[in-house]
Amino acid sequence: MVGGPRICPRLVCLGQIGAAHGVRGEVRLRSFTADPAAITSYGPLETEDGRVLAIESLRPAKDYFVARLSGIADRDAAEQLTNCRLYVPRERLPEPDEPDEFYYADLVGLAAVDRAGRELGAVIAVHNFGAGDLLEVRPSAGGDTELVPFDAMTVPEIDIAAGRLVVDLPKADKEMPPPLRGKPAAKRSKAK
């Protein structure tokens, strides 16, 4: 897509730049890594538009870090980076320690199958709009993508090595989790 974000499913977002900090090109930086200061250990980071930035220095502030980035020497250049997300290739990250741990980037491309092994579609994205993680699944039969709650009840099995995950959707519409229902989950009562 020309002019838009260039997000590859094999890139993992490690942080996001906030506002400029001061007049010498520093920026506020939010780190999404398990150890927030470890964001410097992953090497150069890439923005959505393909720019490569290295963190030259990092120091803690209130609830963010203040970072100096390569090639950013003044406030004007720093302001151009406001809200940029910073990515690394998935291959640069260590493998998870536990068998039931994985990176969301590893889920993209997995086949979604039901408990009987019938293919339902493929995972094309993982989203979180504030109420929990959702898998976006493109149905094998075509049509619109569907959002599936990403929880242990709905997705009881994930097998990265086999390239699939099991999706166990409730049978009736009234049993469906709220993101999949056509109607609100609860009615509001009027105050008395």
GROMACS .gro file of C-alpha atoms in nm:
model
  192
    1MET     CA    1   0.000   0.000   0.000
    2VAL     CA    2   0.162   0.324  -0.112
    3GLY     CA    3   0.180   0.602   0.146
    4GLY     CA    4   0.029   0.396   0.427
    5PRO     CA    5   0.182   0.196   0.710
    6ARG     CA    6   0.401  -0.094   0.600
    7ILE     CA    7   0.340  -0.346   0.875
    8CYS     CA    8   0.475  -0.694   0.816
    9PRO     CA    9   0.325  -0.971   1.031
   10ARG     CA   10   0.678  -1.083   1.115
   11LEU     CA   11   0.755  -0.749   1.280
   12VAL     CA   12   0.690  -0.712   1.652
   13CYS     CA   13   0.612  -0.374   1.808
   14LEU     CA   14   0.850  -0.307   2.099
   15GLY     CA   15   0.763   0.055   2.177
   16GLN     CA   16   0.605   0.381   2.079
   17ILE     CA   17   0.748   0.729   2.061
   18GLY     CA   18   0.552   1.000   2.239
   19ALA     CA   19   0.610   1.373   2.231
   20ALA     CA   20   0.940   1.551   2.180
   21HIS     CA   21   1.132   1.609   2.504
   22GLY     CA   22   1.329   1.932   2.519
   23VAL     CA   23   1.497   2.108   2.228
   24ARG     CA   24   1.788   1.873   2.152
   25GLY     CA   25   1.597   1.602   1.969
   26GLU     CA   26   1.512   1.370   2.256
   27VAL     CA   27   1.175   1.192   2.263
   28ARG     CA   28   0.949   1.030   2.519
   29LEU     CA   29   0.944   0.655   2.466
   30ARG     CA   30   0.706   0.389   2.596
   31SER     CA   31   0.857   0.041   2.597
   32PHE     CA   32   0.639  -0.268   2.556
   33THR     CA   33   0.913  -0.520   2.640
   34ALA     CA   34   0.894  -0.743   2.951
   35ASP     CA   35   1.188  -0.551   3.096
   36PRO     CA   36   1.118  -0.196   2.969
   37ALA     CA   37   1.485  -0.091   2.969
   38ALA     CA   38   1.574  -0.393   2.754
   39ILE     CA   39   1.435  -0.219   2.446
   40THR     CA   40   1.792  -0.101   2.379
   41SER     CA   41   1.920  -0.460   2.355
   42TYR     CA   42   1.724  -0.549   2.038
   43GLY     CA   43   1.936  -0.337   1.805
   44PRO     CA   44   1.803  -0.085   1.553
   45LEU     CA   45   1.427  -0.036   1.553
   46GLU     CA   46   1.212   0.023   1.247
   47THR     CA   47   0.917   0.262   1.210
   48GLU     CA   48   0.597   0.183   1.020
   49ASP     CA   49   0.724   0.380   0.720
   50GLY     CA   50   1.055   0.191   0.710
   51ARG     CA   51   1.291   0.435   0.885
   52VAL     CA   52   1.558   0.267   1.095
   53LEU     CA   53   1.641   0.426   1.431
   54ALA     CA   54   1.894   0.322   1.692
   55ILE     CA   55   1.854   0.421   2.055
   56GLU     CA   56   2.173   0.607   2.147
   57SER     CA   57   2.077   0.677   2.508
   58LEU     CA   58   1.786   0.599   2.735
   59ARG     CA   59   1.699   0.730   3.079
   60PRO     CA   60   1.391   0.677   3.296
   61ALA     CA   61   1.138   0.954   3.354
   62LYS     CA   62   0.796   0.948   3.526
   63ASP     CA   63   0.608   0.674   3.342
   64TYR     CA   64   0.815   0.665   3.025
   65PHE     CA   65   1.176   0.684   2.909
   66VAL     CA   66   1.357   0.978   2.752
   67ALA     CA   67   1.549   0.855   2.449
   68ARG     CA   68   1.804   1.000   2.211
   69LEU     CA   69   1.770   0.841   1.868
   70SER     CA   70   2.024   0.824   1.588
   71GLY     CA   71   1.981   1.099   1.330
   72ILE     CA   72   1.739   1.305   1.543
   73ALA     CA   73   1.923   1.622   1.643
   74ASP     CA   74   1.654   1.884   1.714
   75ARG     CA   75   1.300   1.929   1.840
   76ASP     CA   76   1.154   1.963   1.489
   77ALA     CA   77   1.292   1.622   1.387
   78ALA     CA   78   1.172   1.471   1.718
   79GLU     CA   79   0.821   1.609   1.668
   80GLN     CA   80   0.800   1.432   1.332
   81LEU     CA   81   0.826   1.100   1.519
   82THR     CA   82   0.537   1.161   1.760
   83ASN     CA   83   0.325   0.844   1.794
   84CYS     CA   84   0.556   0.634   1.572
   85ARG     CA   85   0.562   0.270   1.672
   86LEU     CA   86   0.897   0.092   1.678
   87TYR     CA   87   0.939  -0.263   1.549
   88VAL     CA   88   1.197  -0.540   1.519
   89PRO     CA   89   1.185  -0.854   1.307
   90ARG     CA   90   1.040  -1.149   1.500
   91GLU     CA   91   1.360  -1.344   1.434
   92ARG     CA   92   1.556  -1.100   1.651
   93LEU     CA   93   1.352  -1.190   1.962
   94PRO     CA   94   1.439  -1.481   2.191
   95GLU     CA   95   1.222  -1.791   2.183
   96PRO     CA   96   0.963  -1.805   2.463
   97ASP     CA   97   1.069  -1.994   2.776
   98GLU     CA   98   0.744  -2.185   2.835
   99PRO     CA   99   0.560  -2.411   2.589
  100ASP     CA  100   0.237  -2.212   2.631
  101GLU     CA  101   0.408  -1.877   2.566
  102PHE     CA  102   0.432  -1.720   2.222
  103TYR     CA  103   0.447  -1.387   2.047
  104TYR     CA  104   0.130  -1.261   1.884
  105ALA     CA  105   0.325  -1.233   1.558
  106ASP     CA  106   0.357  -1.615   1.572
  107LEU     CA  107  -0.023  -1.649   1.558
  108VAL     CA  108  -0.061  -1.461   1.230
  109GLY     CA  109  -0.086  -1.712   0.949
  110LEU     CA  110  -0.194  -2.007   1.166
  111ALA     CA  111  -0.485  -2.215   1.043
  112ALA     CA  112  -0.795  -2.188   1.262
  113VAL     CA  113  -0.963  -2.527   1.294
  114ASP     CA  114  -1.258  -2.657   1.495
  115ARG     CA  115  -1.227  -2.941   1.749
  116ALA     CA  116  -1.286  -3.198   1.472
  117GLY     CA  117  -0.994  -3.055   1.272
  118ARG     CA  118  -1.206  -2.891   0.999
  119GLU     CA  119  -1.043  -2.572   0.873
  120LEU     CA  120  -1.237  -2.257   0.958
  121GLY     CA  121  -0.990  -2.009   0.814
  122ALA     CA  122  -0.660  -1.839   0.889
  123VAL     CA  123  -0.555  -1.586   1.153
  124ILE     CA  124  -0.469  -1.260   0.979
  125ALA     CA  125  -0.426  -1.028   1.281
  126VAL     CA  126  -0.443  -0.996   1.658
  127HIS     CA  127  -0.627  -0.691   1.795
  128ASN     CA  128  -0.700  -0.538   2.132
  129PHE     CA  129  -0.955  -0.259   2.141
  130GLY     CA  130  -0.954  -0.239   2.520
  131ALA     CA  131  -1.181  -0.527   2.622
  132GLY     CA  132  -0.942  -0.815   2.557
  133ASP     CA  133  -0.750  -0.971   2.273
  134LEU     CA  134  -0.928  -1.074   1.955
  135LEU     CA  135  -0.808  -1.289   1.667
  136GLU     CA  136  -0.915  -1.175   1.322
  137VAL     CA  137  -0.988  -1.484   1.114
  138ARG     CA  138  -1.037  -1.487   0.736
  139PRO     CA  139  -1.286  -1.771   0.667
  140SER     CA  140  -1.173  -2.047   0.426
  141ALA     CA  141  -1.506  -2.015   0.243
  142GLY     CA  142  -1.444  -1.645   0.179
  143GLY     CA  143  -1.652  -1.353   0.296
  144ASP     CA  144  -1.592  -1.104   0.573
  145THR     CA  145  -1.334  -1.169   0.840
  146GLU     CA  146  -1.455  -1.258   1.188
  147LEU     CA  147  -1.327  -1.152   1.529
  148VAL     CA  148  -1.281  -1.437   1.774
  149PRO     CA  149  -1.216  -1.377   2.145
  150PHE     CA  150  -0.864  -1.488   2.226
  151ASP     CA  151  -0.915  -1.663   2.556
  152ALA     CA  152  -0.863  -2.018   2.686
  153MET     CA  153  -1.231  -2.108   2.645
  154THR     CA  154  -1.263  -2.000   2.281
  155VAL     CA  155  -0.908  -2.093   2.175
  156PRO     CA  156  -0.825  -2.396   2.393
  157GLU     CA  157  -0.527  -2.519   2.190
  158ILE     CA  158  -0.241  -2.347   2.009
  159ASP     CA  159   0.020  -2.549   1.820
  160ILE     CA  160   0.271  -2.310   1.661
  161ALA     CA  161   0.487  -2.595   1.526
  162ALA     CA  162   0.189  -2.756   1.350
  163GLY     CA  163   0.072  -2.417   1.223
  164ARG     CA  164  -0.276  -2.429   1.373
  165LEU     CA  165  -0.497  -2.332   1.661
  166VAL     CA  166  -0.830  -2.476   1.771
  167VAL     CA  167  -1.132  -2.245   1.786
  168ASP     CA  168  -1.430  -2.366   1.991
  169LEU     CA  169  -1.720  -2.130   1.926
  170PRO     CA  170  -2.047  -2.166   2.120
  171LYS     CA  171  -2.325  -2.331   1.922
  172ALA     CA  172  -2.605  -2.075   1.973
  173ASP     CA  173  -2.598  -1.699   1.915
  174LYS     CA  174  -2.704  -1.630   2.275
  175GLU     CA  175  -2.396  -1.823   2.394
  176MET     CA  176  -2.161  -1.617   2.177
  177PRO     CA  177  -1.919  -1.379   2.349
  178PRO     CA  178  -2.018  -1.011   2.307
  179PRO     CA  179  -1.775  -0.929   2.024
  180LEU     CA  180  -1.943  -1.190   1.804
  181ARG     CA  181  -2.307  -1.111   1.883
  182GLY     CA  182  -2.521  -0.879   1.681
  183LYS     CA  183  -2.689  -0.740   1.993
  184PRO     CA  184  -2.562  -0.581   2.316
  185ALA     CA  185  -2.475  -0.825   2.594
  186ALA     CA  186  -2.690  -0.654   2.856
  187LYS     CA  187  -2.985  -0.420   2.866
  188ARG     CA  188  -2.959  -0.104   3.068
  189SER     CA  189  -3.221  -0.050   3.330
  190LYS     CA  190  -3.359   0.295   3.391
  191ALA     CA  191  -3.261   0.463   3.715
  192LYS     CA  192  -3.542   0.477   3.968
   0.00000   0.00000   0.00000
